[in-house]
PDB file of C-alpha atoms in Angstrom:
ATOM      1  CA  MET A1033      11.868  33.760  26.148  1.00 56.00           C
ATOM      2  CA  ASP A1034      10.710  34.392  29.984  1.00 66.00           C
ATOM      3  CA  TYR A1035      13.124  31.225  30.852  1.00 67.00           C
ATOM      4  CA  GLU A1036      10.807  30.849  34.305  1.00 71.00           C
ATOM      5  CA  HIS A1037       7.631  30.891  33.191  1.00 69.00           C
ATOM      6  CA  LEU A1038       8.816  28.290  30.739  1.00 72.00           C
ATOM      7  CA  LYS A1039      10.263  26.140  33.846  1.00 76.00           C
ATOM      8  CA  GLU A1040       6.454  26.544  35.397  1.00 75.00           C
ATOM      9  CA  GLU A1041       4.992  25.685  32.205  1.00 80.00           C
ATOM     10  CA  ILE A1042       6.911  22.635  32.079  1.00 82.00           C
ATOM     11  CA  LYS A1043       6.539  21.284  35.071  1.00 80.00           C
ATOM     12  CA  TYR A1044       2.946  21.716  34.531  1.00 76.00           C
ATOM     13  CA  ILE A1045       3.272  19.601  31.476  1.00 81.00           C
ATOM     14  CA  VAL A1046       4.897  16.424  33.675  1.00 82.00           C
ATOM     15  CA  GLU A1047       2.026  16.965  36.055  1.00 79.00           C
ATOM     16  CA  ILE A1048      -0.442  16.684  33.540  1.00 82.00           C
ATOM     17  CA  ALA A1049       1.441  13.805  31.470  1.00 79.00           C
ATOM     18  CA  ALA A1050       2.004  12.400  35.033  1.00 81.00           C
ATOM     19  CA  SER A1051      -1.954  11.862  35.645  1.00 80.00           C
ATOM     20  CA  VAL A1052      -2.915   9.624  32.137  1.00 75.00           C
ATOM     21  CA  PRO A1053      -1.933   6.078  32.358  1.00 78.00           C
ATOM     22  CA  GLU A1054       1.740   4.850  31.389  1.00 78.00           C
ATOM     23  CA  ALA A1055       2.007   4.192  27.994  1.00 78.00           C
ATOM     24  CA  PHE A1056       0.445   6.912  26.786  1.00 79.00           C
ATOM     25  CA  ARG A1057       2.780   9.451  28.977  1.00 80.00           C
ATOM     26  CA  GLU A1058       5.473  10.230  26.637  1.00 83.00           C
ATOM     27  CA  LYS A1059       3.019  11.073  23.594  1.00 83.00           C
ATOM     28  CA  CYS A1060       0.786  13.018  26.207  1.00 79.00           C
ATOM     29  CA  PHE A1061       4.583  15.245  27.107  1.00 80.00           C
ATOM     30  CA  GLU A1062       5.519  16.121  23.971  1.00 82.00           C
ATOM     31  CA  LEU A1063       2.703  16.556  22.430  1.00 81.00           C
ATOM     32  CA  LEU A1064       1.873  19.507  24.518  1.00 81.00           C
ATOM     33  CA  LEU A1065       5.663  20.490  24.689  1.00 79.00           C
ATOM     34  CA  ASN A1066       5.870  20.347  21.033  1.00 80.00           C
ATOM     35  CA  ASN A1067       2.432  22.245  21.470  1.00 77.00           C
ATOM     36  CA  LEU A1068       3.867  25.160  23.950  1.00 77.00           C
ATOM     37  CA  LEU A1069       7.106  25.424  21.996  1.00 76.00           C
ATOM     38  CA  SER A1070       5.168  26.434  18.839  1.00 73.00           C
ATOM     39  CA  GLY A1071       3.685  29.090  20.055  1.00 65.00           C
ATOM     40  CA  LYS A1072      -0.012  27.447  20.073  1.00 48.00           C
ATOM     41  CA  ALA A1073      -0.450  27.047  23.829  1.00 46.00           C
ATOM     42  CA  ALA A1074      -3.601  28.717  24.969  1.00 43.00           C
ATOM     43  CA  LYS A1075      -2.380  32.481  26.073  1.00 40.00           C
ATOM     44  CA  ALA A1076      -4.268  32.408  29.109  1.00 38.00           C
ATOM     45  CA  GLN A1077      -1.596  31.311  31.532  1.00 43.00           C
ATOM     46  CA  ILE A1078      -2.968  28.759  34.283  1.00 43.00           C
ATOM     47  CA  ILE A1079      -0.551  28.023  37.483  1.00 44.00           C
ATOM     48  CA  PRO A1080      -1.665  24.819  39.123  1.00 46.00           C
ATOM     49  CA  THR A1081      -2.141  25.202  42.898  1.00 43.00           C
ATOM     50  CA  ALA A1082      -3.449  22.315  45.678  1.00 44.00           C
ATOM     51  CA  THR A1083      -7.110  23.467  44.328  1.00 44.00           C
ATOM     52  CA  THR A1084      -6.781  23.341  40.683  1.00 46.00           C
ATOM     53  CA  ALA A1085      -8.442  20.418  39.422  1.00 49.00           C
ATOM     54  CA  PRO A1086      -6.221  17.958  37.614  1.00 50.00           C
ATOM     55  CA  VAL A1087      -6.963  18.695  33.088  1.00 48.00           C
ATOM     56  CA  PRO A1088      -7.956  16.071  31.434  1.00 47.00           C
ATOM     57  CA  PRO A1089      -5.672  13.963  28.903  1.00 43.00           C
ATOM     58  CA  PRO A1090      -6.042  15.586  25.046  1.00 44.00           C
ATOM     59  CA  ALA A1091      -8.316  12.808  23.143  1.00 42.00           C
ATOM     60  CA  SER A1092      -5.417  11.397  21.084  1.00 37.00           C
ATOM     61  CA  THR A1093      -4.029  10.133  24.148  1.00 40.00           C
ATOM     62  CA  SER A1094      -7.540   8.001  25.666  1.00 38.00           C
ATOM     63  CA  ALA A1095      -6.872   4.072  25.018  1.00 75.00           C
ATOM     64  CA  ILE A1096      -8.070   1.771  22.940  1.00 84.00           C
ATOM     65  CA  PRO A1097     -11.883   0.480  23.140  1.00 84.00           C
ATOM     66  CA  LEU A1098     -12.214  -3.256  23.491  1.00 86.00           C
ATOM     67  CA  HIS A1099     -15.210  -4.602  22.265  1.00 86.00           C
ATOM     68  CA  ALA A1100     -16.367  -8.345  23.800  1.00 90.00           C
ATOM     69  CA  HIS A1101     -14.962 -10.195  20.864  1.00 89.00           C
ATOM     70  CA  VAL A1102     -11.314  -8.783  20.995  1.00 91.00           C
ATOM     71  CA  LYS A1103     -11.420  -9.460  24.554  1.00 92.00           C
ATOM     72  CA  ALA A1104     -12.174 -12.871  24.002  1.00 92.00           C
ATOM     73  CA  PHE A1105      -9.984 -12.960  21.269  1.00 93.00           C
ATOM     74  CA  MET A1106      -7.160 -11.560  23.539  1.00 94.00           C
ATOM     75  CA  ARG A1107      -7.300 -13.509  26.653  1.00 94.00           C
ATOM     76  CA  ARG A1108      -7.920 -17.161  24.397  1.00 93.00           C
ATOM     77  CA  LYS A1109      -4.794 -15.734  23.096  1.00 95.00           C
ATOM     78  CA  GLY A1110      -2.578 -14.305  25.849  1.00 95.00           C
ATOM     79  CA  ILE A1111      -2.355 -10.542  23.965  1.00 95.00           C
ATOM     80  CA  THR A1112      -2.616  -7.749  26.820  1.00 94.00           C
ATOM     81  CA  SER A1113      -3.556  -4.522  25.944  1.00 92.00           C
ATOM     82  CA  ASP A1114      -0.099  -2.632  26.190  1.00 93.00           C
ATOM     83  CA  GLN A1115       0.211  -4.919  23.130  1.00 94.00           C
ATOM     84  CA  ILE A1116      -2.427  -3.767  21.133  1.00 94.00           C
ATOM     85  CA  GLU A1117      -1.452  -0.133  22.558  1.00 93.00           C
ATOM     86  CA  SER A1118       1.921  -0.539  21.811  1.00 94.00           C
ATOM     87  CA  ILE A1119       0.850  -1.142  18.087  1.00 95.00           C
ATOM     88  CA  VAL A1120      -2.294   0.315  17.064  1.00 94.00           C
ATOM     89  CA  MET A1121      -3.575   3.861  18.309  1.00 92.00           C
ATOM     90  CA  LEU A1122      -7.642   5.234  18.213  1.00 89.00           C
ATOM     91  CA  GLU A1123      -7.514   9.051  16.647  1.00 88.00           C
ATOM     92  CA  ASP A1124     -10.522  10.587  15.207  1.00 85.00           C
ATOM     93  CA  GLY A1125     -12.323   7.335  15.268  1.00 84.00           C
ATOM     94  CA  ASP A1126      -9.928   5.652  12.955  1.00 89.00           C
ATOM     95  CA  ILE A1127      -6.990   3.005  14.010  1.00 90.00           C
ATOM     96  CA  HIS A1128      -3.127   3.882  12.963  1.00 92.00           C
ATOM     97  CA  PHE A1129      -0.310   1.838  12.874  1.00 93.00           C
ATOM     98  CA  LEU A1130       2.329   2.658  14.879  1.00 94.00           C
ATOM     99  CA  LYS A1131       4.575  -0.847  13.941  1.00 94.00           C
ATOM    100  CA  GLU A1132       4.426  -2.659  10.724  1.00 93.00           C
ATOM    101  CA  PRO A1133       5.709  -5.315   8.988  1.00 93.00           C
ATOM    102  CA  ALA A1134       8.730  -5.028   7.975  1.00 88.00           C
ATOM    103  CA  HIS A1135      10.460  -7.801   6.259  1.00 86.00           C
ATOM    104  CA  GLY A1136      10.728  -8.363   2.015  1.00 85.00           C
ATOM    105  CA  GLN A1137       8.261 -11.024   1.653  1.00 91.00           C
ATOM    106  CA  ALA A1138       5.267 -10.719  -0.373  1.00 92.00           C
ATOM    107  CA  ALA A1139       3.247 -12.751   0.231  1.00 93.00           C
ATOM    108  CA  LYS A1140       3.728 -12.722   3.892  1.00 94.00           C
ATOM    109  CA  GLY A1141       3.149  -9.442   4.202  1.00 94.00           C
ATOM    110  CA  GLN A1142      -0.051  -9.069   2.106  1.00 95.00           C
ATOM    111  CA  VAL A1143      -1.323 -11.940   4.862  1.00 95.00           C
ATOM    112  CA  ASP A1144       0.186 -10.066   7.941  1.00 96.00           C
ATOM    113  CA  TRP A1145      -1.885  -7.169   6.812  1.00 96.00           C
ATOM    114  CA  ALA A1146      -4.858  -9.185   6.491  1.00 95.00           C
ATOM    115  CA  LEU A1147      -4.897 -10.309   9.872  1.00 96.00           C
ATOM    116  CA  LEU A1148      -3.743  -6.668  11.217  1.00 96.00           C
ATOM    117  CA  LEU A1149      -6.905  -5.322   9.239  1.00 96.00           C
ATOM    118  CA  ALA A1150      -8.934  -7.688  11.039  1.00 96.00           C
ATOM    119  CA  LEU A1151      -7.625  -6.251  14.301  1.00 96.00           C
ATOM    120  CA  LYS A1152      -8.603  -2.934  13.110  1.00 95.00           C
ATOM    121  CA  ASN A1153     -11.797  -4.401  11.836  1.00 94.00           C
ATOM    122  CA  GLY A1154     -12.084  -5.347  15.604  1.00 94.00           C
ATOM    123  CA  ILE A1155     -11.251  -2.970  17.125  1.00 93.00           C
ATOM    124  CA  LEU A1156     -13.831  -0.673  15.327  1.00 93.00           C
ATOM    125  CA  ASN A1157     -16.966  -2.824  14.602  1.00 92.00           C
ATOM    126  CA  ASN A1158     -16.418  -5.840  17.119  1.00 91.00           C
ATOM    127  CA  THR A1159     -15.723  -8.691  14.531  1.00 92.00           C
ATOM    128  CA  LEU A1160     -12.355 -10.077  13.320  1.00 94.00           C
ATOM    129  CA  LYS A1161     -12.922  -9.692   9.638  1.00 95.00           C
ATOM    130  CA  VAL A1162     -10.899  -8.713   6.873  1.00 95.00           C
ATOM    131  CA  ASP A1163     -12.535  -6.878   3.090  1.00 95.00           C
ATOM    132  CA  PRO A1164     -10.091  -8.362   0.350  1.00 93.00           C
ATOM    133  CA  GLU A1165     -10.149  -5.153  -1.668  1.00 94.00           C
ATOM    134  CA  GLU A1166      -9.094  -3.463   1.922  1.00 95.00           C
ATOM    135  CA  VAL A1167      -5.848  -5.839   1.969  1.00 94.00           C
ATOM    136  CA  ARG A1168      -5.079  -5.035  -1.492  1.00 94.00           C
ATOM    137  CA  SER A1169      -4.959  -1.345  -1.110  1.00 95.00           C
ATOM    138  CA  MET A1170      -3.347  -1.405   1.720  1.00 95.00           C
ATOM    139  CA  VAL A1171      -0.987  -3.741   0.492  1.00 94.00           C
ATOM    140  CA  GLN A1172      -0.394  -1.451  -2.013  1.00 95.00           C
ATOM    141  CA  GLU A1173       0.590   1.460   0.001  1.00 94.00           C
ATOM    142  CA  LYS A1174       2.877  -0.822   2.145  1.00 93.00           C
ATOM    143  CA  GLY A1175       4.652  -2.474  -1.120  1.00 92.00           C
ATOM    144  CA  PHE A1176       3.406  -6.006   0.059  1.00 92.00           C
ATOM    145  CA  TYR A1177       1.648  -6.315  -3.532  1.00 92.00           C
ATOM    146  CA  ASP A1178       2.184  -8.896  -6.405  1.00 91.00           C
ATOM    147  CA  PRO A1179      -0.669  -8.231  -8.499  1.00 91.00           C
ATOM    148  CA  ALA A1180      -0.247 -11.598 -10.615  1.00 92.00           C
ATOM    149  CA  ASN A1181      -0.283 -13.583  -7.546  1.00 91.00           C
ATOM    150  CA  TYR A1182      -2.632 -11.821  -4.930  1.00 90.00           C
ATOM    151  CA  ALA A1183      -5.494 -14.196  -4.945  1.00 90.00           C
ATOM    152  CA  ALA A1184      -3.188 -17.293  -5.173  1.00 92.00           C
ATOM    153  CA  ASN A1185      -1.480 -16.196  -2.185  1.00 90.00           C
ATOM    154  CA  PHE A1186      -4.174 -16.667  -0.152  1.00 91.00           C
ATOM    155  CA  LYS A1187      -5.110 -20.158  -1.423  1.00 91.00           C
ATOM    156  CA  LYS A1188      -1.679 -21.596  -0.548  1.00 92.00           C
ATOM    157  CA  PRO A1189      -2.322 -24.193   2.333  1.00 90.00           C
ATOM    158  CA  LYS A1190      -0.361 -21.809   4.627  1.00 88.00           C
ATOM    159  CA  TYR A1191      -2.612 -19.124   5.148  1.00 92.00           C
ATOM    160  CA  ALA A1192      -5.557 -20.599   3.581  1.00 92.00           C
ATOM    161  CA  ALA A1193      -6.764 -22.150   6.457  1.00 94.00           C
ATOM    162  CA  PHE A1194      -6.485 -18.759   8.649  1.00 95.00           C
ATOM    163  CA  PHE A1195      -9.700 -17.451   7.232  1.00 94.00           C
ATOM    164  CA  ARG A1196     -13.162 -19.156   7.171  1.00 93.00           C
ATOM    165  CA  ALA A1197     -13.251 -19.044   3.703  1.00 90.00           C
ATOM    166  CA  ALA A1198     -11.265 -18.344   0.905  1.00 86.00           C
ATOM    167  CA  LEU A1199     -10.399 -14.298   1.070  1.00 87.00           C
ATOM    168  CA  GLU A1200     -11.551 -13.622  -2.927  1.00 88.00           C
ATOM    169  CA  PRO A1201     -10.778 -10.358  -4.799  1.00 86.00           C
ATOM    170  CA  GLN A1202     -14.352  -8.152  -4.964  1.00 90.00           C
ATOM    171  CA  GLY A1203     -15.543 -11.311  -2.992  1.00 90.00           C
ATOM    172  CA  GLU A1204     -17.222 -10.930   1.029  1.00 93.00           C
ATOM    173  CA  PRO A1205     -15.306 -10.041   4.174  1.00 94.00           C
ATOM    174  CA  GLN A1206     -14.183 -13.177   5.817  1.00 94.00           C
ATOM    175  CA  SER A1207     -13.688 -14.030   9.705  1.00 95.00           C
ATOM    176  CA  LEU A1208     -10.576 -14.682  10.981  1.00 95.00           C
ATOM    177  CA  SER A1209     -10.480 -19.136  12.453  1.00 95.00           C
ATOM    178  CA  GLY A1210      -9.115 -20.318  15.473  1.00 94.00           C
ATOM    179  CA  GLU A1211      -5.792 -20.448  12.552  1.00 96.00           C
ATOM    180  CA  GLY A1212      -5.649 -17.310  11.938  1.00 95.00           C
ATOM    181  CA  GLU A1213      -6.264 -16.032  15.192  1.00 96.00           C
ATOM    182  CA  THR A1214      -3.347 -17.912  16.631  1.00 96.00           C
ATOM    183  CA  ALA A1215      -1.714 -16.367  13.589  1.00 96.00           C
ATOM    184  CA  LEU A1216      -3.028 -12.883  14.651  1.00 96.00           C
ATOM    185  CA  ALA A1217      -1.768 -12.985  18.311  1.00 96.00           C
ATOM    186  CA  GLU A1218       2.337 -14.396  17.296  1.00 97.00           C
ATOM    187  CA  LEU A1219       2.194 -11.170  14.477  1.00 96.00           C
ATOM    188  CA  ILE A1220       0.785  -9.051  17.688  1.00 96.00           C
ATOM    189  CA  LYS A1221       3.680 -10.225  19.684  1.00 96.00           C
ATOM    190  CA  ALA A1222       6.293 -10.063  17.524  1.00 95.00           C
ATOM    191  CA  LEU A1223       5.220  -6.423  16.519  1.00 95.00           C
ATOM    192  CA  ALA A1224       4.929  -5.530  19.921  1.00 93.00           C
ATOM    193  CA  SER A1225       8.278  -7.214  20.972  1.00 91.00           C
ATOM    194  CA  GLY A1226       9.765  -5.218  18.094  1.00 84.00           C
ATOM    195  CA  SER A1227      11.065  -8.580  16.532  1.00 67.00           C
TER     196      SER A1227
END
């Protein structure tokens, strides 16, 4: 292996990573370095010069577009885009969760996922709505599903107020209420801070 060439490539990767927003620098560097070390890098070698135009970052490191409805929610609840970007990422037109609820309470986990799926729909569709069947699928996948109490959990006074109307199995998607937005904001802050 030509270590001098490798050192030059790593310097180039550092320059590229430095050109992307701070929140994405580490991931960008990691992806580019992995590609270089796995041999997936392009055969043609480009040595940067003072006249070389900066290379745009890979598509997977682009910032999450925030629509007006989500921006208004963030403004009302004191949520920053850095907090959002620390818990979700947009890749190939879909939202992936980087941080997830990790407690063992089925009812709370079910509601936490309903709130996070409302955020996902807000980012993708500009509406903080949640589909009860999408929640069911997610909580089954994540281990928070309680088949005997799935519908009843959403009807508990503690959680029912989070949605404009009751979340019913096979029912219509429901928007978050003011209380639901507050609960989502608290969840985002907790996940972003790691608590």
